[in-house]
Short mmCIF file of C-alpha atoms and ligand atoms in Angstrom, two decimals:
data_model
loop_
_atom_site.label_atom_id
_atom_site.label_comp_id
_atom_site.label_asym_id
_atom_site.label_seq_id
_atom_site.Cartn_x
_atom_site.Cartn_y
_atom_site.Cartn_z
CA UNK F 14 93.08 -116.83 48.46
CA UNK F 15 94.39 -119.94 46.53
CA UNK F 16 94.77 -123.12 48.78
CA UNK F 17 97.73 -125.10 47.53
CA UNK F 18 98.23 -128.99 48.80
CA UNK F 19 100.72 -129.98 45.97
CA UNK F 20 103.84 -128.84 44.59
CA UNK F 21 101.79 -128.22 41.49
CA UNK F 22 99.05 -126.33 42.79
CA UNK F 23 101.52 -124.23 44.75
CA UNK F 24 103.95 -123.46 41.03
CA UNK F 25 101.39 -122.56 39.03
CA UNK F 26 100.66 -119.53 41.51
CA UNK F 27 104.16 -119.05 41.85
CA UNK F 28 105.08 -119.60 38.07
CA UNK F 29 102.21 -116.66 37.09
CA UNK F 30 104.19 -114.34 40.25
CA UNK F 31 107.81 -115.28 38.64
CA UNK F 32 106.31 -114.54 35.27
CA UNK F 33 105.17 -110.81 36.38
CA UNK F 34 108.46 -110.41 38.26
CA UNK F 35 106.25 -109.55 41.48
CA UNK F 36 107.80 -110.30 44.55
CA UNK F 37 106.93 -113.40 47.44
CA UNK F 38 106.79 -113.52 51.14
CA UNK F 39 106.52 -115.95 53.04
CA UNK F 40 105.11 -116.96 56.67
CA UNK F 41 106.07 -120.38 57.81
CA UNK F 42 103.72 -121.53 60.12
CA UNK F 43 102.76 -124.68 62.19
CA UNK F 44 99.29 -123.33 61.85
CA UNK F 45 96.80 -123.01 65.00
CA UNK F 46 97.11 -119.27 64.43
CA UNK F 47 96.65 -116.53 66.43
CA UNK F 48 97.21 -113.00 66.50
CA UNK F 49 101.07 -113.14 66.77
CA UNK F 50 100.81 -115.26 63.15
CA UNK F 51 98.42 -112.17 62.03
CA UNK F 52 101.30 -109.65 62.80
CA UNK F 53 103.83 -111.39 60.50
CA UNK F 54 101.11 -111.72 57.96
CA UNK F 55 100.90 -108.33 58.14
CA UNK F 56 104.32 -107.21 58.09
CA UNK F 57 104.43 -109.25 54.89
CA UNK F 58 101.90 -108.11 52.98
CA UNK F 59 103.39 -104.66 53.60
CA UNK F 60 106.63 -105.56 52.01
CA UNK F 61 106.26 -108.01 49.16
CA UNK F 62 103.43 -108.05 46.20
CA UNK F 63 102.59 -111.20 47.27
CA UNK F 64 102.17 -113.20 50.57
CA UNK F 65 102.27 -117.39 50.97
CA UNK F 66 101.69 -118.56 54.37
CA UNK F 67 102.55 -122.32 54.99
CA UNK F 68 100.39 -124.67 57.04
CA UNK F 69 102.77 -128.05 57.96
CA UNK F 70 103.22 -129.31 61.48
CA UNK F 71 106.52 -130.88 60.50
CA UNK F 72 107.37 -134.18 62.88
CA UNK F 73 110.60 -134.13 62.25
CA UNK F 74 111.05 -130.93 64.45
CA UNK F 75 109.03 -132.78 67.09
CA UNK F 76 111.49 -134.51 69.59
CA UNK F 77 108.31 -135.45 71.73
CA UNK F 78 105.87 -137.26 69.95
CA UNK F 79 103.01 -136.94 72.54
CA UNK F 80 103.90 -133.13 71.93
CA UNK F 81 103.30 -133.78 68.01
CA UNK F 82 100.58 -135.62 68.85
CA UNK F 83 98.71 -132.92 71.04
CA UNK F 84 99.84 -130.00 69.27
CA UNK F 85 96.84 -128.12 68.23
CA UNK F 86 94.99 -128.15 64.62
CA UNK F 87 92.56 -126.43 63.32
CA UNK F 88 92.71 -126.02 59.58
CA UNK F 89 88.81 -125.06 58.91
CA UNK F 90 89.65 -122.22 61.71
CA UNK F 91 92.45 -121.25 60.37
CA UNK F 92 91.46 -121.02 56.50
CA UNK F 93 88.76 -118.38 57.70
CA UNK F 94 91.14 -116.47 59.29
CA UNK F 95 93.33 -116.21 56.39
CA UNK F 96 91.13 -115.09 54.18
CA UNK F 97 90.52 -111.63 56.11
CA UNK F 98 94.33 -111.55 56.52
CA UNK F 99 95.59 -110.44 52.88
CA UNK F 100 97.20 -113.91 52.09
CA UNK F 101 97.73 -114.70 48.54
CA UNK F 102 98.20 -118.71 48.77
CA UNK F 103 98.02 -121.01 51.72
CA UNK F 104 99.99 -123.89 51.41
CA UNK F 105 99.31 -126.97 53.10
CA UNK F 106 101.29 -129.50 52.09
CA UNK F 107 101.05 -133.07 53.17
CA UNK F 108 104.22 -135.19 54.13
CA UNK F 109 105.00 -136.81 50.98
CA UNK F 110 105.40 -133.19 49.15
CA UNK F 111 107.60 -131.91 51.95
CA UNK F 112 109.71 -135.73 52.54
CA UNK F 113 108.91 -137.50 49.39
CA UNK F 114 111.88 -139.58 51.39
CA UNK F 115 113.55 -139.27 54.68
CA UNK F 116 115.34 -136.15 54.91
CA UNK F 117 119.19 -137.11 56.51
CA UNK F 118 120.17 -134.22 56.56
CA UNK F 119 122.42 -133.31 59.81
CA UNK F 120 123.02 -129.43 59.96
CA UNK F 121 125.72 -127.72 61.71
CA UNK F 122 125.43 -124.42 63.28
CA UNK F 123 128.32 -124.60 65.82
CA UNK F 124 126.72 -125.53 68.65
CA UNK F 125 123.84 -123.14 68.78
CA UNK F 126 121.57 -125.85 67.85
CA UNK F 127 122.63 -127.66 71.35
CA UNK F 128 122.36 -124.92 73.83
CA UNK F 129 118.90 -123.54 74.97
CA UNK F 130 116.02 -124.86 73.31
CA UNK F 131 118.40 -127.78 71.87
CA UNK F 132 119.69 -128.59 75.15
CA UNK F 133 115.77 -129.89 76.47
CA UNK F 134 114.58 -130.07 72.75
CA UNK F 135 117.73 -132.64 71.18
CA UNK F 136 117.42 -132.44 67.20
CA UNK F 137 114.30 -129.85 67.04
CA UNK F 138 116.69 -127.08 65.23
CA UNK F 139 118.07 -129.74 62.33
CA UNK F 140 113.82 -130.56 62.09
CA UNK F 141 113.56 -127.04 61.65
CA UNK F 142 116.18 -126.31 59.26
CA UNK F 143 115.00 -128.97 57.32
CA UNK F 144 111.73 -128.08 56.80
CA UNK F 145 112.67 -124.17 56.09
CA UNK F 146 114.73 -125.54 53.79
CA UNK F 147 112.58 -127.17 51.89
CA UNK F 148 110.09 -124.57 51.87
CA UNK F 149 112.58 -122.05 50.76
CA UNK F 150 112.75 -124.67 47.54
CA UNK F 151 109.74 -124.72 47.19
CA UNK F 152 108.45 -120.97 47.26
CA UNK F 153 111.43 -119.42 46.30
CA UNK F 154 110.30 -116.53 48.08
CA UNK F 155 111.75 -112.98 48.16
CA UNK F 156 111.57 -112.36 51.90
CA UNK F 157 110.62 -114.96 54.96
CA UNK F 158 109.03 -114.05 58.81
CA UNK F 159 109.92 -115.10 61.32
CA UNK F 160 108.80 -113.85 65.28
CA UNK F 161 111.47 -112.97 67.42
CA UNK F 162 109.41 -114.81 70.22
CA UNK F 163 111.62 -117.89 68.87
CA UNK F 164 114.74 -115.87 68.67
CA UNK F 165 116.86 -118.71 68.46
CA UNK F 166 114.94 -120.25 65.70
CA UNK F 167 115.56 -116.72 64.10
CA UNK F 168 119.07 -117.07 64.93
CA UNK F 169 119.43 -120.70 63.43
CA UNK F 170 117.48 -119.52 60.28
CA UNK F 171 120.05 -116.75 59.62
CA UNK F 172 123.00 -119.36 59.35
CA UNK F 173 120.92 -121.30 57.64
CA UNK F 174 120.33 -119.26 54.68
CA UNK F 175 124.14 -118.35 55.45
CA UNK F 176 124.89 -121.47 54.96
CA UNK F 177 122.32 -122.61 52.12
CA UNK F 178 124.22 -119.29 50.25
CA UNK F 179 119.85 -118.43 50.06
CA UNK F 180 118.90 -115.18 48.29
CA UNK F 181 116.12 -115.52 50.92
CA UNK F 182 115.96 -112.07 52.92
CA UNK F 183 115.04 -112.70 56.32
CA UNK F 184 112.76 -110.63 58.63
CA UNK F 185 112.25 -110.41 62.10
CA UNK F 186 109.07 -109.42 63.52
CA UNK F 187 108.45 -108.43 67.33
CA UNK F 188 106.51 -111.08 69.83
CA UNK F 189 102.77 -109.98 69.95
CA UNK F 190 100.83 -110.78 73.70
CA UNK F 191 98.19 -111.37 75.67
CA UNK F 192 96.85 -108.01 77.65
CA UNK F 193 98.89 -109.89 80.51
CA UNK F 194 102.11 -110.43 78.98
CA UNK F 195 101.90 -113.75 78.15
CA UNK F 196 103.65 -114.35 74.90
CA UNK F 197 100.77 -115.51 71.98
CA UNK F 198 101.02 -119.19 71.47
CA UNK F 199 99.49 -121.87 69.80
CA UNK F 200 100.10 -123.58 72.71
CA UNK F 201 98.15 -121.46 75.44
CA UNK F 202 95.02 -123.30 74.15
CA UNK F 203 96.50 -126.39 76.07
CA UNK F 204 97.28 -124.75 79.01
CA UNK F 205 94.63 -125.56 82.24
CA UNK F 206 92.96 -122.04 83.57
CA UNK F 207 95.36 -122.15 86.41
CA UNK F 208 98.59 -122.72 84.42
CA UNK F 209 97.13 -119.48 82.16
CA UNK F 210 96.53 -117.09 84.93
CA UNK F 211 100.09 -118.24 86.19
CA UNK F 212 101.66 -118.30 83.06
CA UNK F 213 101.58 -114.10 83.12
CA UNK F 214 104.42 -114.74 85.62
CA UNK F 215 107.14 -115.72 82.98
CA UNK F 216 107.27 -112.45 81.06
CA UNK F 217 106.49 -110.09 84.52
CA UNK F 218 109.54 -112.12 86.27
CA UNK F 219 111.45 -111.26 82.73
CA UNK F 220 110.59 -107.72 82.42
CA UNK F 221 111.53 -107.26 86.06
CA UNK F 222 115.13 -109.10 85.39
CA UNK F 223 115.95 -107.32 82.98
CA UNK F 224 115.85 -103.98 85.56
CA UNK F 225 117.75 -106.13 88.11
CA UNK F 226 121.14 -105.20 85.96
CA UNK F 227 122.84 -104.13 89.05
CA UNK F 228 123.04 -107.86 90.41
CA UNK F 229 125.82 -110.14 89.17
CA UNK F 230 124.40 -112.44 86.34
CA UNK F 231 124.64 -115.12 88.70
CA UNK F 232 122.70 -114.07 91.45
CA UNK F 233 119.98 -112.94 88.55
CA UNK F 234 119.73 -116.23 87.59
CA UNK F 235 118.65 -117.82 90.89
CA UNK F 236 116.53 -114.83 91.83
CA UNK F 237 114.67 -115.92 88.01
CA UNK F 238 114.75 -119.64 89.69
CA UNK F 239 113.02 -118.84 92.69
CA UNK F 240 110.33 -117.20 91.72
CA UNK F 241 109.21 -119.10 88.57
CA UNK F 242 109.77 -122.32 90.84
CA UNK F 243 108.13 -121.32 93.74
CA UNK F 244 104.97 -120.66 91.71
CA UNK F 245 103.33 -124.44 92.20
CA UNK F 246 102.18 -124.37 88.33
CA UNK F 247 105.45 -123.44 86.84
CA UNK F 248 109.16 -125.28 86.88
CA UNK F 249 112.28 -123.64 84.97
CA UNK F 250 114.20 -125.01 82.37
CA UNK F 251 116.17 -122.66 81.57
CA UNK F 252 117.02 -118.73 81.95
CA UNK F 253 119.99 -117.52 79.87
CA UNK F 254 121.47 -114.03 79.21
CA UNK F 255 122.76 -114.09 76.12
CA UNK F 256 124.12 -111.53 73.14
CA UNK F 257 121.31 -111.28 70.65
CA UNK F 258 123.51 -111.12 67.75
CA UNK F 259 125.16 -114.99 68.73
CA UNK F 260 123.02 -116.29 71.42
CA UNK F 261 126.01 -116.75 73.02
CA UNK F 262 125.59 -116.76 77.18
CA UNK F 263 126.95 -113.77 78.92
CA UNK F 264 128.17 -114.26 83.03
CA UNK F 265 129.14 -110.60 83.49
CA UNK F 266 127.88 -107.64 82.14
CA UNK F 267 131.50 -105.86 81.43
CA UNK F 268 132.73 -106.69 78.44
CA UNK F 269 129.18 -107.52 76.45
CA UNK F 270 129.27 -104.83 73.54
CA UNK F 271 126.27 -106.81 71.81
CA UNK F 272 123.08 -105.89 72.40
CA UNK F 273 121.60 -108.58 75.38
CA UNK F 274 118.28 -110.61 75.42
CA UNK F 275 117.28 -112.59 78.41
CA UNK F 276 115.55 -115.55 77.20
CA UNK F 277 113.74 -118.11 79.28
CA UNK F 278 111.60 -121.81 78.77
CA UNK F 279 109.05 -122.97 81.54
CA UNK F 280 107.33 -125.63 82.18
CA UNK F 281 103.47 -125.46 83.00
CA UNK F 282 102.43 -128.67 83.48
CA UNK F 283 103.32 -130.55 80.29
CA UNK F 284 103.20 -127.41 78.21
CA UNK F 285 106.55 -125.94 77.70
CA UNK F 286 106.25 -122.21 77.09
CA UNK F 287 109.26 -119.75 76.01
CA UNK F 288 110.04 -116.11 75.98
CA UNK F 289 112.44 -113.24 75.84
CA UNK F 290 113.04 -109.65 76.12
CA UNK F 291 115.87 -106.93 74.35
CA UNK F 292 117.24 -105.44 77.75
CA UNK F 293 116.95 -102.23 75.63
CA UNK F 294 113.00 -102.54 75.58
CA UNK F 295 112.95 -102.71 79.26
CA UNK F 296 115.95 -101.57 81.44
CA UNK F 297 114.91 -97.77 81.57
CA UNK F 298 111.08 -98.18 82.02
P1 AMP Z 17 104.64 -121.53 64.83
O1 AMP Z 17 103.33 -121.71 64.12
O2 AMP Z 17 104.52 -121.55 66.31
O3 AMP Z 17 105.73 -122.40 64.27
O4 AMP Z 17 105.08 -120.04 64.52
C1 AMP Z 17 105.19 -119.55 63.20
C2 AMP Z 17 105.89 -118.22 63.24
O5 AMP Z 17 105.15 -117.31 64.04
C3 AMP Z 17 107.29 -118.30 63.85
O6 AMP Z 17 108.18 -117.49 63.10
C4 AMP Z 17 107.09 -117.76 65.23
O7 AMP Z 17 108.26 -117.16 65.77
C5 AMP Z 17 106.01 -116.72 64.98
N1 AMP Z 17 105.29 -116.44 66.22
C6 AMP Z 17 104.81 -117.33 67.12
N2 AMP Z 17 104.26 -116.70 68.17
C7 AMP Z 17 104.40 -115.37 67.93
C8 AMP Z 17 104.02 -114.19 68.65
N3 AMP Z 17 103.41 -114.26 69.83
N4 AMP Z 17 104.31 -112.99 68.10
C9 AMP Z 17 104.93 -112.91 66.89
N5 AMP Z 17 105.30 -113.99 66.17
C10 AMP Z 17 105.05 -115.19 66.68
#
């Protein structure tokens, strides 16, 4: 595995890969990796000839900077695991080689940026775009992964190619969990043991919505309230039915021809932890 930190480092790889018309994936990462990264690995080096993971915990994503500032690293950690993974080229870039000057760019995805995640999390989706954006300059890669865990992220990313008019194929890979449910996070390191045995709650409380279907959307949305709130480690920010082609909320189920997700962000102490499940995963079982 080649480990990249400049833009030169990182072209001649990519030059030599260009040259033999071999193809590039890439796995965007905030590193602190975990099985859940693994999986998209995978799925990557299944598809392309070659795979390039990235390494940058990019601030300007960050709209809490004691969250920056706590969020985990562990590059020595991570390098090992790579290297059993089948990645071609890590790259780690510093700041400078992704912002060699403030990015001002101000994206504009027609409001899904603001709802959700971007209603507690103001800016985080233009931080993101940003970033993909430059990394998509950078690598120039045939295909990108991305976890459906952050399905809005997902859904941001397609406009953004959309938008960018990016030859970039993007794939979607399914959310990989703890034997309890719990969606795999870097963050779950941070989480006290109490939060983490109570943290299994948010995808049981999901899974078990998502059966509810015979109660008006409303009344499924306080029934979510109640129990995540009355579990003293947890508080809700938000739970949201939505179409999983727009993200758009749904109030009643006649009329939704989409395909529906129920997606939901807790708070565990000062960890904020997200999820979501396809009600076609779950409504029969
Ligand atoms: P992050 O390092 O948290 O920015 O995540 C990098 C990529 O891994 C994103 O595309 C995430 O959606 C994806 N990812 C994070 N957690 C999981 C998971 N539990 N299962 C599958 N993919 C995940």
């Amino acid at each position: 595995m080649i480990l990249a930190r400049t833009l030169r480092d990182a072209g001649s790889f990519l030059f030599k890969m260009r040259e033999d018309k071999r193809s590039v994936g890439l796995v965007p990462t905030m590193g602190a990796l975990h099985r859940g990264h693994l999986s998209l690995i995978e799925c990557c080096n299944s598809e392309n000839a070659a795979t390039v993971v990235s390494i940058f915990v990019n601030p300007t994503q960050f709209n809490d900077p004691k969250d920056l500032k706590n969020y985990p690293r562990n590059l020595e950690r991570d390098i090992s695991m790579l290297r059993e993974s089948g990645c071609d080229m890590l790259f780690v870039p510093g700041i400078k080689t992704i912002y060699p000057r403030p990015d001002l760019r101000i994206f504009d995805f027609g409001g899904l940026e603001r709802r959700m995640e971007g209603q507690f999390r103001p800016g985080h989706f233009n931080g993101v775009a940003q970033v993909v954006s430059r990394l998509f300059d950078i690598i120039k890669p045939d295909r990108a992964y991305f976890g459906k865990k952050d399905i809005q992220q997902l859904a941001i990313i397609r406009k953004l190619t959309a938008m960018l008019n990016s030859n970039v194929e993007i794939r979607a890979c399914e959310t990989l969990r703890e034997d309890d449910g719990l969606a795999m996070s870097s963050r779950n390191v941070l989480l006290s043991a109490g939060e983490r045995e109570n943290a299994a709650i948010i995808n049981r409380t999901l899974r078990e919505a998502v059966r509810k279907k015979g109660m008006e959307v409303c009344e499924l949305k306080q029934w979510v309230a109640d129990v995540i709130n009355n579990n003293p480690f947890l508080e809700l920010e938000y739970f949201e039915i939505v179409g999983s082609s727009d993200l758009q909320p749904v109030n009643h189920w006649a009329g939704t021809e989409d395909e529906l997700v129920a997606c939901i962000a807790v708070r565990a102490g000062r960890i904020r932890l997200i999820d979501n499940v396809f009600f076609s995963n779950f409504a029969s079982l």
